[in-house]
Amino acid sequence: TQRFEVERAWSDAWTSFFGLDNRLAWAHVSLNLPDFYNPGGVANPVSTGKQQRVDVRATSHNLGGYWNNDLRFDESWSLKAGLRYDYFASIREGNIGPRAALKRNFSPYRLLRLASGVYYQPPSEQQTSEEVGNPDLRAPRALHLAMTYEEDLRRGASNGW
């Protein structure tokens, strides 16, 4: 994966980040699958009978672009808001995912963060294979919501315990 990012400070309280991601991958997946078909109508899934060998070879190219903004309201509160666009060439699909995080600093060593966003991930090569998968499969969408508490127990020291 290659990433290119540019940072632009619009003011002391507002900084933007513009970036591009480029991922190119090759996959070779070999599968030995049991053949469950039985002309008599009763199949035995634990049988050592016939197997079907499937070789999936694929190339995937994923492109992404993002725009993130850090807005600092004061020493205690900040907001990170952004958009990400992902294009998955293997399924010819593009998606936009908004993201946001609200951060509250209680001290230089303690903070609380609430973050949410929409994320997309392309299906794997074997999932979209015509032999064993579904070539019409789309990228699943997930809504993430996280609340984290962070504390620096070293209080900024760099020499460990």
XYZ file of C-alpha atoms in Angstrom:
161
model
C 0.000 0.000 0.000
C 1.280 3.457 -0.883
C 0.008 6.573 0.877
C 0.428 10.219 -0.052
C -0.699 12.908 2.402
C -0.621 16.692 2.479
C -1.233 18.704 5.632
C -2.555 22.271 5.526
C -2.966 24.485 8.596
C -5.703 27.008 7.859
C -5.381 28.580 11.316
C -4.107 27.702 14.789
C -7.393 25.886 15.422
C -8.019 24.185 12.046
C -5.776 21.760 10.179
C -6.771 19.687 7.135
C -5.227 16.505 5.805
C -5.699 15.400 2.198
C -4.533 11.962 1.200
C -4.542 9.174 -1.359
C -4.116 5.430 -0.803
C -3.203 2.950 -3.513
C -3.217 -0.817 -2.906
C -2.372 -3.378 -5.553
C -2.451 -7.061 -4.582
C -2.146 -10.424 -6.272
C -3.793 -13.529 -4.867
C -3.551 -17.226 -5.602
C -5.952 -19.267 -3.481
C -6.157 -23.058 -3.806
C -9.173 -24.760 -2.283
C -10.064 -28.431 -1.884
C -13.824 -28.548 -1.408
C -15.922 -31.620 -0.667
C -18.553 -32.479 -3.267
C -21.791 -32.888 -1.281
C -23.991 -33.783 -4.240
C -25.621 -37.194 -3.951
C -28.059 -38.366 -6.642
C -29.939 -40.379 -3.986
C -30.789 -37.189 -2.072
C -28.857 -37.944 1.147
C -25.438 -36.360 1.475
C -22.764 -37.093 4.047
C -20.813 -33.890 4.854
C -18.048 -35.818 6.669
C -17.499 -38.268 3.851
C -14.056 -38.793 2.394
C -15.643 -38.994 -1.048
C -15.065 -36.821 -4.054
C -13.434 -33.427 -3.758
C -13.394 -30.461 -6.079
C -10.137 -28.497 -6.425
C -10.510 -24.824 -7.231
C -7.677 -22.402 -8.008
C -8.533 -18.725 -7.786
C -6.071 -16.228 -9.222
C -6.950 -12.568 -9.005
C -5.515 -9.091 -8.932
C -7.142 -6.397 -6.852
C -6.608 -2.665 -7.088
C -8.071 -0.459 -4.383
C -7.891 3.330 -4.496
C -8.829 5.611 -1.645
C -8.942 9.321 -1.016
C -9.637 11.162 2.210
C -10.083 14.593 3.683
C -9.738 14.948 7.474
C -10.082 18.126 9.515
C -8.833 18.743 13.050
C -10.743 21.554 14.755
C -9.527 22.660 18.188
C -12.099 24.678 20.113
C -9.928 25.248 23.193
C -7.291 23.361 25.223
C -9.850 20.740 26.284
C -12.140 20.096 23.300
C -11.433 19.131 19.689
C -13.356 17.644 16.782
C -11.992 15.529 13.950
C -14.323 15.291 10.950
C -13.655 13.761 7.582
C -14.723 11.900 4.483
C -13.151 8.903 2.800
C -13.829 7.583 -0.693
C -12.841 4.011 -1.571
C -12.949 2.426 -5.008
C -12.591 -1.358 -5.267
C -11.741 -2.237 -8.879
C -12.342 -5.982 -8.404
C -16.080 -5.385 -7.844
C -16.250 -2.026 -9.660
C -17.738 -0.239 -6.656
C -17.065 3.120 -5.009
C -18.230 4.176 -1.538
C -18.117 7.307 0.612
C -17.596 6.921 4.351
C -18.074 9.883 6.694
C -16.150 9.838 9.986
C -16.083 11.993 13.104
C -14.446 12.002 16.540
C -14.979 14.281 19.528
C -12.100 14.492 22.019
C -12.015 15.884 25.562
C -8.617 16.402 27.228
C -8.799 16.325 31.015
C -5.055 16.895 31.426
C -1.965 16.530 29.246
C -2.022 12.814 30.167
C -5.752 11.887 30.175
C -8.393 12.094 27.466
C -11.772 10.714 26.457
C -12.690 10.181 22.793
C -16.023 9.353 21.118
C -15.676 8.348 17.465
C -17.950 7.054 14.736
C -17.674 6.309 11.054
C -18.832 4.271 8.088
C -16.276 1.766 6.802
C -16.156 -0.430 3.682
C -13.982 -3.424 2.888
C -13.804 -5.287 -0.412
C -14.728 -8.973 -0.408
C -11.830 -11.404 -0.733
C -10.909 -12.930 -4.068
C -12.432 -16.342 -3.294
C -15.699 -14.716 -2.160
C -16.200 -13.143 -5.598
C -14.888 -16.098 -7.608
C -17.276 -17.518 -10.214
C -16.250 -21.079 -9.272
C -16.998 -20.993 -5.513
C -18.265 -17.528 -4.652
C -20.674 -14.863 -5.783
C -19.325 -12.547 -8.516
C -22.140 -10.061 -7.773
C -21.088 -9.604 -4.135
C -20.815 -5.984 -2.963
C -18.531 -4.470 -0.329
C -19.976 -4.859 3.165
C -20.652 -1.658 5.093
C -20.007 -1.310 8.811
C -20.914 1.504 11.179
C -18.310 1.791 13.923
C -18.907 3.551 17.224
C -16.124 3.688 19.799
C -15.545 5.410 23.097
C -12.008 5.307 24.456
C -10.244 6.539 27.546
C -6.510 7.108 27.306
C -4.077 7.780 30.103
C -0.313 8.145 29.867
C 0.888 6.405 33.016
C 4.442 7.598 32.387
C 3.254 11.216 32.553
C 5.223 12.097 29.429
C 8.476 10.448 30.520
C 10.393 8.523 27.875
C 12.535 6.318 30.138
C 9.907 3.705 31.099
C 9.105 2.487 34.590
